[in-house]
PDB file of C-alpha atoms in Angstrom:
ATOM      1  CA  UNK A 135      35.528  14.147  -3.175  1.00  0.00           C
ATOM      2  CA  UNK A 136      36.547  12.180  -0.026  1.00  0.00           C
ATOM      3  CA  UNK A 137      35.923   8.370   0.132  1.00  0.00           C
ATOM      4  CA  UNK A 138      32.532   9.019   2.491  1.00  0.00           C
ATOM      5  CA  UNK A 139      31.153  11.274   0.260  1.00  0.00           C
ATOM      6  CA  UNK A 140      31.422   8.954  -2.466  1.00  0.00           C
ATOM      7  CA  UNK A 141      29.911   5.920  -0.564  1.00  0.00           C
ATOM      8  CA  UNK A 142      27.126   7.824   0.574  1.00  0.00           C
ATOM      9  CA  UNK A 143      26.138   8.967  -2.926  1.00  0.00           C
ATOM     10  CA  UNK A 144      26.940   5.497  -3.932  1.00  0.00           C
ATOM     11  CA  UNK A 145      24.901   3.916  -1.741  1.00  0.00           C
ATOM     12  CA  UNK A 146      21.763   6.640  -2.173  1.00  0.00           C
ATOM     13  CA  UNK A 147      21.823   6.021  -5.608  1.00  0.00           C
ATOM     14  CA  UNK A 148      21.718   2.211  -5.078  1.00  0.00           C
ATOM     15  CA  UNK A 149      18.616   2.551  -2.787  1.00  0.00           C
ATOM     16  CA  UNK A 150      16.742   4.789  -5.207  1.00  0.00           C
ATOM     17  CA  UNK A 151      17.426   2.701  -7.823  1.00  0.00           C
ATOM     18  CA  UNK A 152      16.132  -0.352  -5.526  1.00  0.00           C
ATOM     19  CA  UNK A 153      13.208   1.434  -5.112  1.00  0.00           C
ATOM     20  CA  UNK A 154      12.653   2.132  -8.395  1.00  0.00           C
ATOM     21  CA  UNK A 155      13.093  -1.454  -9.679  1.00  0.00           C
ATOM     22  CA  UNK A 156      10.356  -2.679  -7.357  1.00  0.00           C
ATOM     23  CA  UNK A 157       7.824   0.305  -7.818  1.00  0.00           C
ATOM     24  CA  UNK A 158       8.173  -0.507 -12.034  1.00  0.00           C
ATOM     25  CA  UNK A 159       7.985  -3.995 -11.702  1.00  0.00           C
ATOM     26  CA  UNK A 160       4.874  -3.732  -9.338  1.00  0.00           C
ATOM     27  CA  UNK A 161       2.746  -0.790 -10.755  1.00  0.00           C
ATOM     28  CA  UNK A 162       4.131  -1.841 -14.405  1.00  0.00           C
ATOM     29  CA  UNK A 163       2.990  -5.601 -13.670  1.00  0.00           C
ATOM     30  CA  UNK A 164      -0.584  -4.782 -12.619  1.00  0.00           C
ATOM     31  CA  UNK A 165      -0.775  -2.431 -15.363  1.00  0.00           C
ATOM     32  CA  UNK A 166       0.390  -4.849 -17.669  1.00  0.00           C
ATOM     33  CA  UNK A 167      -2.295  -7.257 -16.193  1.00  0.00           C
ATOM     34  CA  UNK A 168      -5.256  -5.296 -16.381  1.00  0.00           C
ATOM     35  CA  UNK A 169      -4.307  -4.261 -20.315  1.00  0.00           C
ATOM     36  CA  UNK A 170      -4.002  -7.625 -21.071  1.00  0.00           C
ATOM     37  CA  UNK A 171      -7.141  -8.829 -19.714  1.00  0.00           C
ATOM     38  CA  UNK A 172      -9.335  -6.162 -20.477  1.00  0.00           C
ATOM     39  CA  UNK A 173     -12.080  -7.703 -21.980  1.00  0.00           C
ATOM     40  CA  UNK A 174     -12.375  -8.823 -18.260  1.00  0.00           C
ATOM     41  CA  UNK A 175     -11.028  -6.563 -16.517  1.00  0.00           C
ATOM     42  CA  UNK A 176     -12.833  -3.193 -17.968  1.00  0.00           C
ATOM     43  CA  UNK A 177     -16.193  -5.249 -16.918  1.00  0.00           C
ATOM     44  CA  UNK A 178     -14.439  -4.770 -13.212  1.00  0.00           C
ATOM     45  CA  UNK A 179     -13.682  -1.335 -13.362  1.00  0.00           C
ATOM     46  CA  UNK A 180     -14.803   0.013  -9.767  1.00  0.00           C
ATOM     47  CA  UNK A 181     -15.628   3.803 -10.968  1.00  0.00           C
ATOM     48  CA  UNK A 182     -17.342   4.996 -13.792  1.00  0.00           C
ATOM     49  CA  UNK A 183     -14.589   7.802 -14.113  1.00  0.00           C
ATOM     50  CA  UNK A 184     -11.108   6.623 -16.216  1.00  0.00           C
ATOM     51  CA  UNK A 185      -7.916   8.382 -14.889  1.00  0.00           C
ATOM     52  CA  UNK A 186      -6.615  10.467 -17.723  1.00  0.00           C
ATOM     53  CA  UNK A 187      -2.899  11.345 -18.812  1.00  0.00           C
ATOM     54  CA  UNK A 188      -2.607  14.227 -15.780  1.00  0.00           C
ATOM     55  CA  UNK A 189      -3.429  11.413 -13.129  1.00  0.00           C
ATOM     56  CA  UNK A 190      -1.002   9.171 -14.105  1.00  0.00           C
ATOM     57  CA  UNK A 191       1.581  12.075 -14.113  1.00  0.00           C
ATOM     58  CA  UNK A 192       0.819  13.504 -10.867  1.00  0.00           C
ATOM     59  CA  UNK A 193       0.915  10.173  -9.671  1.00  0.00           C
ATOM     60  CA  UNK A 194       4.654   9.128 -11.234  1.00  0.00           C
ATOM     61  CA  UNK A 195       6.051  12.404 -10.373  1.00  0.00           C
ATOM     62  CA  UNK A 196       5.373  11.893  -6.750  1.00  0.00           C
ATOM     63  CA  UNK A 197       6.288   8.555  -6.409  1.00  0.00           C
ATOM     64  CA  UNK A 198       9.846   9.285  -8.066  1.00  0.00           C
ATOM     65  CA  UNK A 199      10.014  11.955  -5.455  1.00  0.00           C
ATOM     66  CA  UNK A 200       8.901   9.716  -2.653  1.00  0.00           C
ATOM     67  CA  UNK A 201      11.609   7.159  -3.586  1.00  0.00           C
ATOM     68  CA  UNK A 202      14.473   9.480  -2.461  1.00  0.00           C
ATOM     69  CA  UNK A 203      12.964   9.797   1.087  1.00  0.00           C
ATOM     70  CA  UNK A 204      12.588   5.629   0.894  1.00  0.00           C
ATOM     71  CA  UNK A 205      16.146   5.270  -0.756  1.00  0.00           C
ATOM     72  CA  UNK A 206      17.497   7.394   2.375  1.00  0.00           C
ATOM     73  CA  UNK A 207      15.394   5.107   4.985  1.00  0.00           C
ATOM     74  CA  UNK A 208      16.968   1.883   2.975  1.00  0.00           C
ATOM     75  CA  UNK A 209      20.119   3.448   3.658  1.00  0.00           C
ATOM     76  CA  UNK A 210      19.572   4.484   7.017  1.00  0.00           C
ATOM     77  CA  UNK A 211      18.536   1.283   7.677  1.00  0.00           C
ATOM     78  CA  UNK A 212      21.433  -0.591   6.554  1.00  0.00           C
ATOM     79  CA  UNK A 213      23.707   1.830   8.467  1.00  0.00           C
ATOM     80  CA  UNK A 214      22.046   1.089  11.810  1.00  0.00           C
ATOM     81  CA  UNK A 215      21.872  -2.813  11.239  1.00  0.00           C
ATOM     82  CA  UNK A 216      25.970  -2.207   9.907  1.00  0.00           C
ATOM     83  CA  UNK A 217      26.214  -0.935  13.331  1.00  0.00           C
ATOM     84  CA  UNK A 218      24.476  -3.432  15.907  1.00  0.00           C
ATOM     85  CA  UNK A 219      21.913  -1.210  16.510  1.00  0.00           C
ATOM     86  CA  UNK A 220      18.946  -3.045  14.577  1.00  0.00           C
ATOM     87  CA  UNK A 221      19.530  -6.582  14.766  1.00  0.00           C
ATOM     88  CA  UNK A 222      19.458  -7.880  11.273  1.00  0.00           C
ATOM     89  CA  UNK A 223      20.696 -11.948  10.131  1.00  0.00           C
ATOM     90  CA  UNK A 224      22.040 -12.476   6.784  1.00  0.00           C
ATOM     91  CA  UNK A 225      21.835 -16.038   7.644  1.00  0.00           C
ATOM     92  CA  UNK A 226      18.707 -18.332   5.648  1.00  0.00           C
ATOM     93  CA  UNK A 227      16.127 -18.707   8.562  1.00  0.00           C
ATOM     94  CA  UNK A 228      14.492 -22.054   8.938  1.00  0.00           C
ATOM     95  CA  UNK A 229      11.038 -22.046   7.099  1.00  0.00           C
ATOM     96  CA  UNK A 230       8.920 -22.020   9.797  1.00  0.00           C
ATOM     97  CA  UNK A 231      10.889 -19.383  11.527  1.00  0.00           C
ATOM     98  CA  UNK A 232      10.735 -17.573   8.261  1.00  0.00           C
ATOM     99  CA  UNK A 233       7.314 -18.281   8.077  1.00  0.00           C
ATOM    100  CA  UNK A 234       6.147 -16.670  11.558  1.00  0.00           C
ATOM    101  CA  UNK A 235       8.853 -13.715  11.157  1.00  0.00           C
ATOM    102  CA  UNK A 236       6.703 -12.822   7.702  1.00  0.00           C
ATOM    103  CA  UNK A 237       3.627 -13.484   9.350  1.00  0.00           C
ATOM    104  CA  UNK A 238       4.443 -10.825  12.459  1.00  0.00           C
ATOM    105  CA  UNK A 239       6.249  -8.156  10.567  1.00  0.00           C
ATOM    106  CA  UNK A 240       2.793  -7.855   8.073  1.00  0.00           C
ATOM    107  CA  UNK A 241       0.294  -7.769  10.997  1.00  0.00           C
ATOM    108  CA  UNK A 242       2.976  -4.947  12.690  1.00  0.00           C
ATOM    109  CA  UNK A 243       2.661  -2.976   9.600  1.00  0.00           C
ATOM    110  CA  UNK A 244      -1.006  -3.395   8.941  1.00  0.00           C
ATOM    111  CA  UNK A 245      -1.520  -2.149  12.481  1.00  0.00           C
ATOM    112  CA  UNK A 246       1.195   0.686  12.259  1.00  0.00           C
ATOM    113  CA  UNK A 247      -0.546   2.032   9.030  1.00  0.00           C
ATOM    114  CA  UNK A 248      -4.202   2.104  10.128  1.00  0.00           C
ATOM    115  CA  UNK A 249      -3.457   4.512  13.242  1.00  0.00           C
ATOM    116  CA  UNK A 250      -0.389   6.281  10.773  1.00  0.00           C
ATOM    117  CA  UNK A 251      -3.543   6.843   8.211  1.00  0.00           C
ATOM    118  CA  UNK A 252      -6.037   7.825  10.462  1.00  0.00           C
ATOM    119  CA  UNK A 253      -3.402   9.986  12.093  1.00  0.00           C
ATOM    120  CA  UNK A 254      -2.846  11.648   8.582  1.00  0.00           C
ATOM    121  CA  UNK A 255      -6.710  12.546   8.437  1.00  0.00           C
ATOM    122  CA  UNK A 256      -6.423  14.781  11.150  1.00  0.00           C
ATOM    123  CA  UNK A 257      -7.052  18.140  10.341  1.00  0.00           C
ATOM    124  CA  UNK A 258      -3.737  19.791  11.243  1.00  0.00           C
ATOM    125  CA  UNK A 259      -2.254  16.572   9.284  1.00  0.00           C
ATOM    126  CA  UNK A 260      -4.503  16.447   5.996  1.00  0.00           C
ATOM    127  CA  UNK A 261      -3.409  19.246   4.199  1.00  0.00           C
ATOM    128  CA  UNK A 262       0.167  18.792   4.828  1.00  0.00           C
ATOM    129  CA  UNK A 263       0.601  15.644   4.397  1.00  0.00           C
ATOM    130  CA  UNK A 264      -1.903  13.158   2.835  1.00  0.00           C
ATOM    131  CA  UNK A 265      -4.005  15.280   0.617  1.00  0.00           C
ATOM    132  CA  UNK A 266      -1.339  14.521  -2.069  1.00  0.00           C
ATOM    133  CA  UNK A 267      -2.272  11.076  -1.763  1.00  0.00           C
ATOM    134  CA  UNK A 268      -5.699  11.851  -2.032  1.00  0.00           C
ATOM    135  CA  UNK A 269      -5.745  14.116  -5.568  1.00  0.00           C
ATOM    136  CA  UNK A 270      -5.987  10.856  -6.628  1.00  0.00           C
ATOM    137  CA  UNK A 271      -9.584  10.160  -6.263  1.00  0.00           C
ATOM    138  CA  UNK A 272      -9.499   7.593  -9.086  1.00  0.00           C
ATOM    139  CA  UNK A 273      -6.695   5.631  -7.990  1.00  0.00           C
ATOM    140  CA  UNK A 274      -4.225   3.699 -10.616  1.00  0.00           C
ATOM    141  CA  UNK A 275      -1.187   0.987  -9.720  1.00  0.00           C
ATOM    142  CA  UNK A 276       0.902   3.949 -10.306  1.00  0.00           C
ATOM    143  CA  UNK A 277      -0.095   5.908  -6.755  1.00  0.00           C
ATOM    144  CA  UNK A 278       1.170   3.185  -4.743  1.00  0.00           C
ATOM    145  CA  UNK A 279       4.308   6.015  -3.686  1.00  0.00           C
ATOM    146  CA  UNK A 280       2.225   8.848  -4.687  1.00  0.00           C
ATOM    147  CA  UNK A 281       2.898  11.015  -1.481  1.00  0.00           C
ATOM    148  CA  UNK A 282       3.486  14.055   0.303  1.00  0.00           C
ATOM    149  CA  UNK A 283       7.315  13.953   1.880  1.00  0.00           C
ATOM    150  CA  UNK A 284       6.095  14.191   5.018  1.00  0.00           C
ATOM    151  CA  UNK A 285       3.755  11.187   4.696  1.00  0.00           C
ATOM    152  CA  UNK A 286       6.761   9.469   2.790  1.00  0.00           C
ATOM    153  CA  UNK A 287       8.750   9.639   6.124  1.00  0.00           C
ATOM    154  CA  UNK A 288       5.893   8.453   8.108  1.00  0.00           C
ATOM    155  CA  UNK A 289       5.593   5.479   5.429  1.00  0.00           C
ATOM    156  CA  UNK A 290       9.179   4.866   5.576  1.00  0.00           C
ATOM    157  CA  UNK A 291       9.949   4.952   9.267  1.00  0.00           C
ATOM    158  CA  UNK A 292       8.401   1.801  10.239  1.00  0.00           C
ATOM    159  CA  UNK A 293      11.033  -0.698   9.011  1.00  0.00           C
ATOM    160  CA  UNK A 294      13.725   0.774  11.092  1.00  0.00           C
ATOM    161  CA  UNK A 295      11.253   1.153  14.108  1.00  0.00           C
ATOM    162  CA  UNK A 296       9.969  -2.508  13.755  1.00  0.00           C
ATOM    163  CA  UNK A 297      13.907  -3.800  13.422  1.00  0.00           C
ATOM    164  CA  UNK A 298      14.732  -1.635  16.358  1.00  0.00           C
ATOM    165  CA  UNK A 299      12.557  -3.931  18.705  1.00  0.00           C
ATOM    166  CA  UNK A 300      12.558  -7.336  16.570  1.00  0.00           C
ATOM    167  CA  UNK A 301      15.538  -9.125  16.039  1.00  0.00           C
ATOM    168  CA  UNK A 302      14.914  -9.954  12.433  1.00  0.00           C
ATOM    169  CA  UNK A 303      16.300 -12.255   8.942  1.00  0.00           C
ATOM    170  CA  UNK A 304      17.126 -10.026   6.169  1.00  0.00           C
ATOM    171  CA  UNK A 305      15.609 -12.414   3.965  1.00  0.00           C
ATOM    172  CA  UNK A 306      12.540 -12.678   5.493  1.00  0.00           C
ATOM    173  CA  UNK A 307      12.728  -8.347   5.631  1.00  0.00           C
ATOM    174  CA  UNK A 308      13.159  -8.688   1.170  1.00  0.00           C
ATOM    175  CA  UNK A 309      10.284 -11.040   1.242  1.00  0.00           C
ATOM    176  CA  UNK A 310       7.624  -8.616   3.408  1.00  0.00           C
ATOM    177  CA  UNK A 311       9.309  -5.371   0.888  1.00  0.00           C
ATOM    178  CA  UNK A 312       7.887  -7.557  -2.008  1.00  0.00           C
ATOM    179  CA  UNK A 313       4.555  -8.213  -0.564  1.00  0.00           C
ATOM    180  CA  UNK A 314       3.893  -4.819   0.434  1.00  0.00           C
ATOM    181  CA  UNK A 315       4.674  -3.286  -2.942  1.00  0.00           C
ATOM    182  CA  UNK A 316       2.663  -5.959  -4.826  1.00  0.00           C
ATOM    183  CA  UNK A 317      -0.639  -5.546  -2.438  1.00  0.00           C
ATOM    184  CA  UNK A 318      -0.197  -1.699  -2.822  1.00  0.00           C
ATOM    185  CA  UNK A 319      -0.318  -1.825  -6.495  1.00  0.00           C
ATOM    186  CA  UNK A 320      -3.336  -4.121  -6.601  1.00  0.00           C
ATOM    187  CA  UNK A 321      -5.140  -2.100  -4.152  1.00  0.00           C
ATOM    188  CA  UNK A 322      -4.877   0.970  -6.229  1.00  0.00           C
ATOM    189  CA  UNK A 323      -5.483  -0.868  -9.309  1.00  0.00           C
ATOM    190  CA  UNK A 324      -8.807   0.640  -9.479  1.00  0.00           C
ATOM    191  CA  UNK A 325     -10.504  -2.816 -10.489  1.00  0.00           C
ATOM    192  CA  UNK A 326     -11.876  -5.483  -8.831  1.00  0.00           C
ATOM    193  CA  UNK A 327      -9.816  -8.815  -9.287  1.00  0.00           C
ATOM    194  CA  UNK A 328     -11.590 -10.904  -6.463  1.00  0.00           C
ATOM    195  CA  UNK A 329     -14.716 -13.067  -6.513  1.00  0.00           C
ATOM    196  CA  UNK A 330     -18.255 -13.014  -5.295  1.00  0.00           C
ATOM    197  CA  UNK A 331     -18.751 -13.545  -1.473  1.00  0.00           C
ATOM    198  CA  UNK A 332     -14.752 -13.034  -1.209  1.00  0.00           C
ATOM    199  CA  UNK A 333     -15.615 -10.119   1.502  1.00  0.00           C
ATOM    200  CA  UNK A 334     -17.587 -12.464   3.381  1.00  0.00           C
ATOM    201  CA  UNK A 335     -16.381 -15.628   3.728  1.00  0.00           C
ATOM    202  CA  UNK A 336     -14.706 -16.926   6.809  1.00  0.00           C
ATOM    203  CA  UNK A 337     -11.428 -18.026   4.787  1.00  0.00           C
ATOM    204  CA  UNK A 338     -10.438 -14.479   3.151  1.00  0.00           C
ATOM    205  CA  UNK A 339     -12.896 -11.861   4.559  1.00  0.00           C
ATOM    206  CA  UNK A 340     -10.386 -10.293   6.566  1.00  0.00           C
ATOM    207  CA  UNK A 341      -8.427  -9.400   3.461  1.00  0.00           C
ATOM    208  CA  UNK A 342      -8.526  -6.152   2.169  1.00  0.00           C
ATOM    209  CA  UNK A 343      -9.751  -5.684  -1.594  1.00  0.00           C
ATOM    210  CA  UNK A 344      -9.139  -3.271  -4.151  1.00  0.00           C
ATOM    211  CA  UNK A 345     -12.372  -1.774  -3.374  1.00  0.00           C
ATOM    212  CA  UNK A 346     -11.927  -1.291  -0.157  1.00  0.00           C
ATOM    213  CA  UNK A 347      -9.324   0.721  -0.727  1.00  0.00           C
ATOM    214  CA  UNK A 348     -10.723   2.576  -3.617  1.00  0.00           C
ATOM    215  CA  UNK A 349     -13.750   3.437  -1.496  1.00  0.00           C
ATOM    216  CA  UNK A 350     -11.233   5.167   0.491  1.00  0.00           C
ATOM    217  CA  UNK A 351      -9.715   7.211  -2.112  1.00  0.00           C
ATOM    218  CA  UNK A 352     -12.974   8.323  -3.426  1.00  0.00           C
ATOM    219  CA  UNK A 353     -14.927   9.244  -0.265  1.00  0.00           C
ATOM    220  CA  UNK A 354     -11.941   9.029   2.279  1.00  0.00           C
ATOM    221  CA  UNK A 355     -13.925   8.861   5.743  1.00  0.00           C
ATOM    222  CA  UNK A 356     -13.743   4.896   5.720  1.00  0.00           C
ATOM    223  CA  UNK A 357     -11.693   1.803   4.860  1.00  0.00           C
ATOM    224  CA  UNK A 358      -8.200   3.045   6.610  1.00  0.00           C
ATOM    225  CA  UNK A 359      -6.755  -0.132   6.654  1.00  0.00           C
ATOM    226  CA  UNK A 360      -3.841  -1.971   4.352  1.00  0.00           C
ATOM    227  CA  UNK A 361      -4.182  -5.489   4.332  1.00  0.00           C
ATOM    228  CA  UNK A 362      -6.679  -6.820   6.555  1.00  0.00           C
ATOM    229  CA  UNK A 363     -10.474  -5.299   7.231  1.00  0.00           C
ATOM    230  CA  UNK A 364      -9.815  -6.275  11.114  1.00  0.00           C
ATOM    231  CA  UNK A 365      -8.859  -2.422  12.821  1.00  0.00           C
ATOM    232  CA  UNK A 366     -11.503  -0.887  10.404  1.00  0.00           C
ATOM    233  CA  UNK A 367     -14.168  -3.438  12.034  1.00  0.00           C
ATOM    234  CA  UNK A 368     -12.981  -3.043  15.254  1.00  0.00           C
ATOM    235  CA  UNK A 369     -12.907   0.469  15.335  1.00  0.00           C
ATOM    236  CA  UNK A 370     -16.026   1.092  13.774  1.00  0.00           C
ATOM    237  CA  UNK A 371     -14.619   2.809  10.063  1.00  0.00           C
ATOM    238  CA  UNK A 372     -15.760   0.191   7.229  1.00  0.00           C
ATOM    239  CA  UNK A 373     -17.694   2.059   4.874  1.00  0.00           C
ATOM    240  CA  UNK A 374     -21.318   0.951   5.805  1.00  0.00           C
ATOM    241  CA  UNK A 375     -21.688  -0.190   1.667  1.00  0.00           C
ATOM    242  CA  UNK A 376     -18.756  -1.739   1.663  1.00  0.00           C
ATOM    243  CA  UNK A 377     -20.177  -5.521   1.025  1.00  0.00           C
ATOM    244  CA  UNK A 378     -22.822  -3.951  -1.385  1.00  0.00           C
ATOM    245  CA  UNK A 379     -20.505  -2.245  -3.645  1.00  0.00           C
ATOM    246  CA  UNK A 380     -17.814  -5.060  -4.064  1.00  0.00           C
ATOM    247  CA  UNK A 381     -20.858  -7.315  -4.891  1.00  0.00           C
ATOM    248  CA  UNK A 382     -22.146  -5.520  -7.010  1.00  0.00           C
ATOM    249  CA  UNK A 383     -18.881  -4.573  -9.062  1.00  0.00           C
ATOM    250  CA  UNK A 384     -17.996  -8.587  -9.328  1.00  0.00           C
ATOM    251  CA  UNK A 385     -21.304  -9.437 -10.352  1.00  0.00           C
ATOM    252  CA  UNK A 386     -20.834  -7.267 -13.442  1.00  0.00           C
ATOM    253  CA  UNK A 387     -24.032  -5.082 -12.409  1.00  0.00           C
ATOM    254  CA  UNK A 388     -24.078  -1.498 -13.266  1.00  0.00           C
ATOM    255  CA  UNK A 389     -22.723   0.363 -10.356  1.00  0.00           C
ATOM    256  CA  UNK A 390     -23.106   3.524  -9.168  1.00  0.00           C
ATOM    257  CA  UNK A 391     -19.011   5.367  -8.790  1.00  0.00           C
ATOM    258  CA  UNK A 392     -18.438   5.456  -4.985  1.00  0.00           C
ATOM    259  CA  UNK A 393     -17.956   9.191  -5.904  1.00  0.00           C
ATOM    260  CA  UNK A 394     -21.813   9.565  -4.710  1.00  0.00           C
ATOM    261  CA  UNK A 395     -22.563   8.362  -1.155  1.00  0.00           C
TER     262      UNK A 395
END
């Protein structure tokens, strides 16, 4: 086996294993959360339907699968930025630098992944590659990676694309891979963790919510958005009930499961 070889298994077996760290600790973490709290939690529960043993396989499976297509984009990744192609500091970042470097690369992503997503509803995209995704109508921590390969690569390719253009801190690029794996969990957590009049107020209504996201997964024509509610408001997709459901799921009031219209 010649010394490339060996690095590049090396290395691909270091990325998947990165991968795999953070998707455990994430999905495992809200998991953890929601078992320990369930005398609150259950009373949160956004759908009357409880995933079962085969969601939480399908959902696993997948992910492990998706991590070798993100293990290969870490690698790629490094590669170019080894290279001088992406433009990558290893050097600490002063905090406010840090701070507005964070601040840009989530807004690029949330905007990247609303047009990616409503891309992947197409109708020559759906079947191919987001209906995986979708099988999970009932949504658990675990389907944060749950996806088709194709949608995998789609998922994957905007770190290199966004380091291609922005001149960036590695630091700051560990700090935005934490964030997006911990709001992806939450978001498919399948309960409601916020407050009442969270989706309204001035101060954190353009924040996504769990249900926002699990109306998507259970009637997937709204709610396309990741982290903030500002592309689906602009571009007319918020699910119409939106407000009304999350209400009435924190208020503890019996609920109808978004499954119905």
């Amino acid at each position: 086996m010649t010394d490339s070889i060996r690095t590049l298994i090396m290395g691909g077996a270091q990325g998947y294993m990165i991968e795999l760290t953070r998707y455990l600790a994430a999905a495992g973490g809200v998991t953890l959360v929601l078992w320990l709290g369930a005398r609150w939690t259950e009373s949160r529960r956004i759908q009357l339907r409880t995933p079962d043993f085969a969601d939480w396989q399908h959902e696993v499976i997948n992910s492990l699968i998706t991590m070798v297509t993100f293990a290969a984009s870490t690698m790629l990744t490094i590669a170019l930025a080894r290279m001088g192609i992406l433009h990558v500091s290893m050097a600490a970042p002063p905090l406010w630098l840090a701070g507005v470097e964070f601040v840009a690369i989530v807004i690029a992503h949330d905007a990247y992944f609303y047009w990616m997503h409503r891309a992947l509803h197409l109708k020559a995209l759906f079947r191919r590659a987001h209906m995986t995704h979708h099988m999970s109508r009932t949504p658990t921590p675990w389907a944060a990676y749950s996806f088709a390969p194709i949608e995998a690569a789609f998922e994957a390719a905007f770190l290199p694309l966004f380091l291609l253009i922005v001149p960036f801190h590695a630091l700051v690029v560990l700090a935005f891979l934490l964030h997006q794996i911990i709001r992806n969990t939450i978001g498919h957590s399948g309960h409601e963790l916020a407050w009442s009049g969270f989706t309204r107020s001035r101060w954190t209504g353009w924040l996504t919510t769990t249900t926002h996201h699990d109306l998507h997964h259970s009637e997937g024509r709204h709610n396309y958005g990741l982290y903030f509610t500002w592309w689906d408001r602009w571009m007319g997709t918020e699910h119409p009930r939106y407000h009304e459901k999350f209400e009435a799921i924190v208020a503890d009031r019996p609920v109808l499961t978004p499954l119905s219209g």
